[in-house]
């Protein structure tokens, strides 16, 4: 288990970065009326991803504080989701409700890809550790 955690921890940032192009593809699909190309969606998603990493800093102490660990991650997830919805609505010049719904769709589709990538990384880690 320690070896799997070590391998997963080593490659987690790569998994997160690898998910950004998929987020850009989903945002292009759901915000296609904005008339932006894939590169512009990619830049938007990289920028938002960087901002979300900074947004994690105030929640970081809570994620290590024993019983409040779950609350810290919940707070971060809610703040992260709200920030992405706001940023996408403003950037793609959407009305609030349709913009938020589309942004939540991008996040949902991105989460599916993220968890698939984590699953593949876990399978790789198990194979690498000689457990499969």
Short mmCIF file of N, CA and C in Angstrom, two decimals:
data_model
loop_
_atom_site.label_atom_id
_atom_site.label_comp_id
_atom_site.label_asym_id
_atom_site.label_seq_id
_atom_site.Cartn_x
_atom_site.Cartn_y
_atom_site.Cartn_z
N UNK A 1 0.82 -1.19 0.00
CA UNK A 1 0.00 0.00 0.00
C UNK A 1 0.87 1.26 0.00
N UNK A 2 1.98 1.21 0.74
CA UNK A 2 2.87 2.37 0.77
C UNK A 2 3.48 2.63 -0.60
N UNK A 3 3.84 1.56 -1.28
CA UNK A 3 4.45 1.71 -2.60
C UNK A 3 3.44 2.28 -3.61
N UNK A 4 2.21 1.83 -3.52
CA UNK A 4 1.16 2.35 -4.41
C UNK A 4 0.93 3.83 -4.13
N UNK A 5 0.86 4.19 -2.84
CA UNK A 5 0.68 5.60 -2.47
C UNK A 5 1.84 6.44 -2.98
N UNK A 6 3.03 5.90 -2.90
CA UNK A 6 4.22 6.63 -3.36
C UNK A 6 4.15 6.87 -4.88
N UNK A 7 3.81 5.85 -5.63
CA UNK A 7 3.71 5.98 -7.09
C UNK A 7 2.58 6.93 -7.46
N UNK A 8 1.43 6.78 -6.79
CA UNK A 8 0.29 7.67 -7.08
C UNK A 8 0.64 9.11 -6.74
N UNK A 9 1.28 9.33 -5.61
CA UNK A 9 1.67 10.67 -5.22
C UNK A 9 2.66 11.29 -6.19
N UNK A 10 3.54 10.48 -6.69
CA UNK A 10 4.56 10.97 -7.62
C UNK A 10 3.93 11.44 -8.93
N UNK A 11 2.89 10.79 -9.38
CA UNK A 11 2.31 11.11 -10.68
C UNK A 11 0.99 11.88 -10.61
N UNK A 12 0.52 12.25 -9.41
CA UNK A 12 -0.76 12.92 -9.28
C UNK A 12 -0.79 14.26 -10.01
N UNK A 13 0.29 15.04 -9.92
CA UNK A 13 0.32 16.32 -10.63
C UNK A 13 0.24 16.12 -12.14
N UNK A 14 0.88 15.08 -12.64
CA UNK A 14 0.80 14.80 -14.08
C UNK A 14 -0.63 14.44 -14.48
N UNK A 15 -1.31 13.70 -13.63
CA UNK A 15 -2.70 13.34 -13.92
C UNK A 15 -3.56 14.60 -13.97
N UNK A 16 -3.37 15.48 -13.01
CA UNK A 16 -4.15 16.72 -12.99
C UNK A 16 -3.86 17.59 -14.21
N UNK A 17 -2.60 17.71 -14.56
CA UNK A 17 -2.24 18.52 -15.74
C UNK A 17 -2.75 17.85 -17.02
N UNK A 18 -2.69 16.54 -17.07
CA UNK A 18 -3.16 15.83 -18.27
C UNK A 18 -4.66 15.98 -18.45
N UNK A 19 -5.38 16.28 -17.40
CA UNK A 19 -6.83 16.46 -17.50
C UNK A 19 -7.21 17.82 -18.09
N UNK A 20 -6.30 18.79 -18.07
CA UNK A 20 -6.61 20.15 -18.55
C UNK A 20 -7.04 20.16 -20.02
N UNK A 21 -6.35 19.47 -20.93
CA UNK A 21 -6.83 19.49 -22.32
C UNK A 21 -8.24 18.91 -22.47
N UNK A 22 -8.59 17.96 -21.65
CA UNK A 22 -9.94 17.41 -21.70
C UNK A 22 -10.95 18.45 -21.20
N UNK A 23 -10.57 19.17 -20.15
CA UNK A 23 -11.44 20.25 -19.67
C UNK A 23 -11.64 21.29 -20.76
N UNK A 24 -10.55 21.60 -21.49
CA UNK A 24 -10.65 22.57 -22.58
C UNK A 24 -11.56 22.06 -23.68
N UNK A 25 -11.47 20.78 -23.99
CA UNK A 25 -12.35 20.20 -25.02
C UNK A 25 -13.81 20.26 -24.57
N UNK A 26 -14.06 19.96 -23.30
CA UNK A 26 -15.43 20.01 -22.80
C UNK A 26 -15.96 21.45 -22.74
N UNK A 27 -15.09 22.38 -22.34
CA UNK A 27 -15.55 23.77 -22.30
C UNK A 27 -15.81 24.29 -23.72
N UNK A 28 -15.00 23.84 -24.67
CA UNK A 28 -15.25 24.25 -26.06
C UNK A 28 -16.57 23.67 -26.55
N UNK A 29 -16.85 22.44 -26.16
CA UNK A 29 -18.10 21.80 -26.56
C UNK A 29 -19.31 22.50 -25.95
N UNK A 30 -19.26 22.78 -24.66
CA UNK A 30 -20.41 23.35 -23.98
C UNK A 30 -20.53 24.87 -24.11
N UNK A 31 -19.43 25.53 -24.43
CA UNK A 31 -19.45 26.98 -24.62
C UNK A 31 -19.10 27.35 -26.06
N UNK A 32 -19.53 26.53 -27.01
CA UNK A 32 -19.16 26.74 -28.41
C UNK A 32 -19.70 28.04 -28.99
N UNK A 33 -20.81 28.54 -28.45
CA UNK A 33 -21.37 29.80 -28.95
C UNK A 33 -20.46 30.99 -28.68
N UNK A 34 -19.50 30.83 -27.79
CA UNK A 34 -18.56 31.92 -27.49
C UNK A 34 -17.65 32.17 -28.69
N UNK A 35 -17.55 31.19 -29.60
CA UNK A 35 -16.77 31.36 -30.82
C UNK A 35 -15.27 31.32 -30.63
N UNK A 36 -14.81 30.71 -29.55
CA UNK A 36 -13.37 30.63 -29.29
C UNK A 36 -12.82 29.30 -29.79
N UNK A 37 -11.54 29.29 -30.15
CA UNK A 37 -10.93 28.05 -30.61
C UNK A 37 -10.38 27.24 -29.43
N UNK A 38 -9.89 26.04 -29.73
CA UNK A 38 -9.43 25.14 -28.68
C UNK A 38 -8.28 25.75 -27.88
N UNK A 39 -7.37 26.44 -28.54
CA UNK A 39 -6.23 27.05 -27.83
C UNK A 39 -6.71 28.06 -26.80
N UNK A 40 -7.72 28.84 -27.14
CA UNK A 40 -8.26 29.82 -26.21
C UNK A 40 -8.93 29.14 -25.01
N UNK A 41 -9.61 28.04 -25.26
CA UNK A 41 -10.21 27.27 -24.16
C UNK A 41 -9.11 26.64 -23.31
N UNK A 42 -8.06 26.19 -23.95
CA UNK A 42 -6.94 25.61 -23.21
C UNK A 42 -6.30 26.65 -22.29
N UNK A 43 -6.08 27.84 -22.81
CA UNK A 43 -5.49 28.92 -22.00
C UNK A 43 -6.41 29.27 -20.84
N UNK A 44 -7.70 29.38 -21.11
CA UNK A 44 -8.65 29.67 -20.03
C UNK A 44 -8.57 28.61 -18.94
N UNK A 45 -8.59 27.34 -19.33
CA UNK A 45 -8.58 26.27 -18.33
C UNK A 45 -7.26 26.17 -17.58
N UNK A 46 -6.15 26.45 -18.24
CA UNK A 46 -4.86 26.47 -17.53
C UNK A 46 -4.85 27.61 -16.51
N UNK A 47 -5.34 28.77 -16.92
CA UNK A 47 -5.40 29.92 -16.02
C UNK A 47 -6.29 29.60 -14.80
N UNK A 48 -7.46 29.05 -15.04
CA UNK A 48 -8.37 28.73 -13.94
C UNK A 48 -7.76 27.64 -13.05
N UNK A 49 -7.10 26.67 -13.64
CA UNK A 49 -6.45 25.61 -12.86
C UNK A 49 -5.40 26.21 -11.93
N UNK A 50 -4.62 27.16 -12.44
CA UNK A 50 -3.61 27.83 -11.60
C UNK A 50 -4.28 28.61 -10.47
N UNK A 51 -5.35 29.30 -10.77
CA UNK A 51 -6.07 30.06 -9.75
C UNK A 51 -6.67 29.12 -8.70
N UNK A 52 -7.16 27.97 -9.13
CA UNK A 52 -7.73 27.02 -8.19
C UNK A 52 -6.65 26.47 -7.25
N UNK A 53 -5.44 26.31 -7.76
CA UNK A 53 -4.35 25.87 -6.88
C UNK A 53 -4.07 26.91 -5.81
N UNK A 54 -4.10 28.19 -6.19
CA UNK A 54 -3.93 29.25 -5.20
C UNK A 54 -5.10 29.29 -4.22
N UNK A 55 -6.28 29.00 -4.72
CA UNK A 55 -7.47 28.99 -3.89
C UNK A 55 -7.38 27.91 -2.81
N UNK A 56 -6.57 26.88 -3.05
CA UNK A 56 -6.43 25.80 -2.09
C UNK A 56 -5.66 26.23 -0.84
N UNK A 57 -4.80 27.24 -0.96
CA UNK A 57 -3.94 27.63 0.16
C UNK A 57 -4.68 27.93 1.45
N UNK A 58 -5.78 28.71 1.44
CA UNK A 58 -6.47 28.95 2.72
C UNK A 58 -7.08 27.68 3.33
N UNK A 59 -7.36 26.69 2.50
CA UNK A 59 -7.97 25.45 2.99
C UNK A 59 -6.93 24.42 3.43
N UNK A 60 -5.68 24.65 3.07
CA UNK A 60 -4.62 23.68 3.35
C UNK A 60 -4.51 23.33 4.83
N UNK A 61 -4.51 24.31 5.75
CA UNK A 61 -4.40 23.93 7.17
C UNK A 61 -5.56 23.04 7.63
N UNK A 62 -6.75 23.27 7.10
CA UNK A 62 -7.90 22.45 7.50
C UNK A 62 -7.79 21.01 7.04
N UNK A 63 -7.08 20.78 5.92
CA UNK A 63 -6.98 19.42 5.40
C UNK A 63 -6.05 18.54 6.23
N UNK A 64 -5.25 19.15 7.11
CA UNK A 64 -4.36 18.39 7.97
C UNK A 64 -4.84 18.34 9.42
N UNK A 65 -5.97 18.96 9.71
CA UNK A 65 -6.42 19.12 11.09
C UNK A 65 -7.39 18.04 11.52
N UNK A 66 -6.96 16.81 11.48
CA UNK A 66 -7.73 15.68 12.01
C UNK A 66 -9.18 15.65 11.61
N UNK A 67 -10.10 15.90 12.58
CA UNK A 67 -11.53 15.77 12.29
C UNK A 67 -12.04 16.77 11.27
N UNK A 68 -11.37 17.91 11.11
CA UNK A 68 -11.87 18.91 10.15
C UNK A 68 -11.34 18.67 8.74
N UNK A 69 -10.59 17.58 8.55
CA UNK A 69 -10.02 17.29 7.23
C UNK A 69 -11.10 17.23 6.15
N UNK A 70 -12.17 16.54 6.41
CA UNK A 70 -13.26 16.42 5.45
C UNK A 70 -13.92 17.75 5.17
N UNK A 71 -14.06 18.59 6.21
CA UNK A 71 -14.67 19.90 6.03
C UNK A 71 -13.78 20.81 5.19
N UNK A 72 -12.47 20.68 5.38
CA UNK A 72 -11.54 21.47 4.59
C UNK A 72 -11.63 21.13 3.11
N UNK A 73 -11.69 19.84 2.81
CA UNK A 73 -11.80 19.43 1.41
C UNK A 73 -13.16 19.79 0.83
N UNK A 74 -14.20 19.68 1.64
CA UNK A 74 -15.53 20.07 1.17
C UNK A 74 -15.57 21.56 0.87
N UNK A 75 -15.02 22.37 1.76
CA UNK A 75 -14.97 23.81 1.54
C UNK A 75 -14.19 24.15 0.29
N UNK A 76 -13.05 23.48 0.10
CA UNK A 76 -12.24 23.73 -1.09
C UNK A 76 -13.00 23.33 -2.35
N UNK A 77 -13.65 22.19 -2.32
CA UNK A 77 -14.39 21.72 -3.49
C UNK A 77 -15.51 22.69 -3.85
N UNK A 78 -16.23 23.17 -2.85
CA UNK A 78 -17.31 24.14 -3.11
C UNK A 78 -16.75 25.46 -3.65
N UNK A 79 -15.67 25.94 -3.05
CA UNK A 79 -15.05 27.18 -3.53
C UNK A 79 -14.50 27.01 -4.94
N UNK A 80 -13.89 25.87 -5.19
CA UNK A 80 -13.33 25.53 -6.49
C UNK A 80 -14.42 25.52 -7.56
N UNK A 81 -15.53 24.87 -7.25
CA UNK A 81 -16.65 24.78 -8.18
C UNK A 81 -17.26 26.15 -8.44
N UNK A 82 -17.47 26.91 -7.37
CA UNK A 82 -18.04 28.25 -7.52
C UNK A 82 -17.13 29.15 -8.35
N UNK A 83 -15.83 29.05 -8.11
CA UNK A 83 -14.89 29.89 -8.87
C UNK A 83 -14.91 29.51 -10.35
N UNK A 84 -14.90 28.23 -10.66
CA UNK A 84 -14.92 27.82 -12.07
C UNK A 84 -16.21 28.28 -12.74
N UNK A 85 -17.33 28.12 -12.06
CA UNK A 85 -18.61 28.54 -12.63
C UNK A 85 -18.63 30.04 -12.88
N UNK A 86 -18.14 30.82 -11.92
CA UNK A 86 -18.09 32.27 -12.09
C UNK A 86 -17.15 32.66 -13.22
N UNK A 87 -15.94 32.09 -13.23
CA UNK A 87 -14.94 32.43 -14.25
C UNK A 87 -15.44 32.08 -15.65
N UNK A 88 -16.04 30.91 -15.81
CA UNK A 88 -16.54 30.50 -17.12
C UNK A 88 -17.69 31.38 -17.57
N UNK A 89 -18.59 31.71 -16.66
CA UNK A 89 -19.73 32.56 -17.00
C UNK A 89 -19.26 33.93 -17.47
N UNK A 90 -18.30 34.50 -16.76
CA UNK A 90 -17.78 35.82 -17.13
C UNK A 90 -16.95 35.75 -18.40
N UNK A 91 -16.02 34.81 -18.47
CA UNK A 91 -15.10 34.72 -19.61
C UNK A 91 -15.84 34.45 -20.92
N UNK A 92 -16.80 33.54 -20.87
CA UNK A 92 -17.52 33.17 -22.09
C UNK A 92 -18.75 34.05 -22.33
N UNK A 93 -18.92 35.08 -21.50
CA UNK A 93 -20.01 36.07 -21.64
C UNK A 93 -21.38 35.40 -21.72
N UNK A 94 -21.67 34.64 -20.68
CA UNK A 94 -22.93 33.91 -20.59
C UNK A 94 -23.86 34.60 -19.60
N UNK A 95 -25.14 34.37 -19.78
CA UNK A 95 -26.07 34.77 -18.73
C UNK A 95 -25.81 33.85 -17.53
N UNK A 96 -26.09 34.33 -16.32
CA UNK A 96 -25.70 33.56 -15.13
C UNK A 96 -26.16 32.11 -15.09
N UNK A 97 -27.45 31.85 -15.22
CA UNK A 97 -27.93 30.48 -15.07
C UNK A 97 -27.39 29.55 -16.15
N UNK A 98 -27.49 29.88 -17.45
CA UNK A 98 -26.92 28.98 -18.46
C UNK A 98 -25.40 28.82 -18.31
N UNK A 99 -24.73 29.90 -17.92
CA UNK A 99 -23.28 29.81 -17.74
C UNK A 99 -22.89 28.87 -16.63
N UNK A 100 -23.60 28.95 -15.51
CA UNK A 100 -23.31 28.08 -14.37
C UNK A 100 -23.63 26.62 -14.73
N UNK A 101 -24.75 26.39 -15.40
CA UNK A 101 -25.13 25.02 -15.78
C UNK A 101 -24.08 24.43 -16.72
N UNK A 102 -23.64 25.21 -17.70
CA UNK A 102 -22.62 24.71 -18.63
C UNK A 102 -21.29 24.46 -17.91
N UNK A 103 -20.93 25.37 -17.02
CA UNK A 103 -19.68 25.20 -16.27
C UNK A 103 -19.74 23.94 -15.40
N UNK A 104 -20.88 23.69 -14.77
CA UNK A 104 -21.03 22.46 -13.98
C UNK A 104 -20.94 21.23 -14.88
N UNK A 105 -21.45 21.34 -16.11
CA UNK A 105 -21.32 20.24 -17.06
C UNK A 105 -19.86 19.98 -17.42
N UNK A 106 -19.10 21.06 -17.62
CA UNK A 106 -17.66 20.90 -17.90
C UNK A 106 -16.98 20.21 -16.73
N UNK A 107 -17.28 20.65 -15.52
CA UNK A 107 -16.66 20.05 -14.33
C UNK A 107 -17.06 18.58 -14.17
N UNK A 108 -18.31 18.26 -14.45
CA UNK A 108 -18.76 16.87 -14.34
C UNK A 108 -18.04 15.98 -15.35
N UNK A 109 -18.00 16.43 -16.60
CA UNK A 109 -17.30 15.65 -17.63
C UNK A 109 -15.81 15.55 -17.32
N UNK A 110 -15.23 16.65 -16.84
CA UNK A 110 -13.82 16.64 -16.47
C UNK A 110 -13.55 15.70 -15.32
N UNK A 111 -14.49 15.61 -14.37
CA UNK A 111 -14.33 14.68 -13.24
C UNK A 111 -14.33 13.24 -13.71
N UNK A 112 -15.18 12.93 -14.67
CA UNK A 112 -15.21 11.56 -15.20
C UNK A 112 -13.85 11.21 -15.80
N UNK A 113 -13.30 12.12 -16.62
CA UNK A 113 -11.99 11.87 -17.22
C UNK A 113 -10.92 11.78 -16.13
N UNK A 114 -10.98 12.66 -15.14
CA UNK A 114 -10.00 12.65 -14.06
C UNK A 114 -10.01 11.31 -13.34
N UNK A 115 -11.19 10.82 -13.00
CA UNK A 115 -11.26 9.55 -12.27
C UNK A 115 -10.83 8.37 -13.14
N UNK A 116 -11.09 8.45 -14.42
CA UNK A 116 -10.56 7.41 -15.33
C UNK A 116 -9.04 7.44 -15.34
N UNK A 117 -8.47 8.63 -15.35
CA UNK A 117 -7.01 8.75 -15.35
C UNK A 117 -6.43 8.27 -14.02
N UNK A 118 -7.10 8.57 -12.92
CA UNK A 118 -6.64 8.09 -11.62
C UNK A 118 -6.71 6.57 -11.57
N UNK A 119 -7.78 6.01 -12.13
CA UNK A 119 -7.90 4.56 -12.18
C UNK A 119 -6.78 3.92 -12.99
N UNK A 120 -6.45 4.53 -14.12
CA UNK A 120 -5.34 4.03 -14.93
C UNK A 120 -4.02 4.15 -14.18
N UNK A 121 -3.84 5.27 -13.48
CA UNK A 121 -2.62 5.45 -12.70
C UNK A 121 -2.54 4.43 -11.56
N UNK A 122 -3.69 4.14 -10.94
CA UNK A 122 -3.71 3.13 -9.87
C UNK A 122 -3.38 1.76 -10.44
N UNK A 123 -3.92 1.45 -11.61
CA UNK A 123 -3.61 0.17 -12.24
C UNK A 123 -2.12 0.09 -12.57
N UNK A 124 -1.57 1.20 -13.07
CA UNK A 124 -0.13 1.25 -13.34
C UNK A 124 0.67 1.05 -12.06
N UNK A 125 0.23 1.72 -10.98
CA UNK A 125 0.93 1.60 -9.70
C UNK A 125 0.87 0.16 -9.19
N UNK A 126 -0.28 -0.47 -9.31
CA UNK A 126 -0.39 -1.87 -8.87
C UNK A 126 0.52 -2.77 -9.70
N UNK A 127 0.55 -2.53 -11.00
CA UNK A 127 1.41 -3.32 -11.86
C UNK A 127 2.88 -3.04 -11.53
N UNK A 128 3.21 -1.78 -11.35
CA UNK A 128 4.58 -1.38 -11.02
C UNK A 128 5.03 -1.98 -9.69
N UNK A 129 4.11 -2.05 -8.74
CA UNK A 129 4.43 -2.60 -7.42
C UNK A 129 4.46 -4.13 -7.45
N UNK A 130 4.08 -4.73 -8.59
CA UNK A 130 4.11 -6.17 -8.72
C UNK A 130 2.93 -6.86 -8.07
N UNK A 131 1.83 -6.12 -7.86
CA UNK A 131 0.67 -6.70 -7.21
C UNK A 131 -0.36 -7.22 -8.20
N UNK A 132 -0.16 -6.92 -9.47
CA UNK A 132 -1.11 -7.39 -10.49
C UNK A 132 -0.35 -8.15 -11.55
#
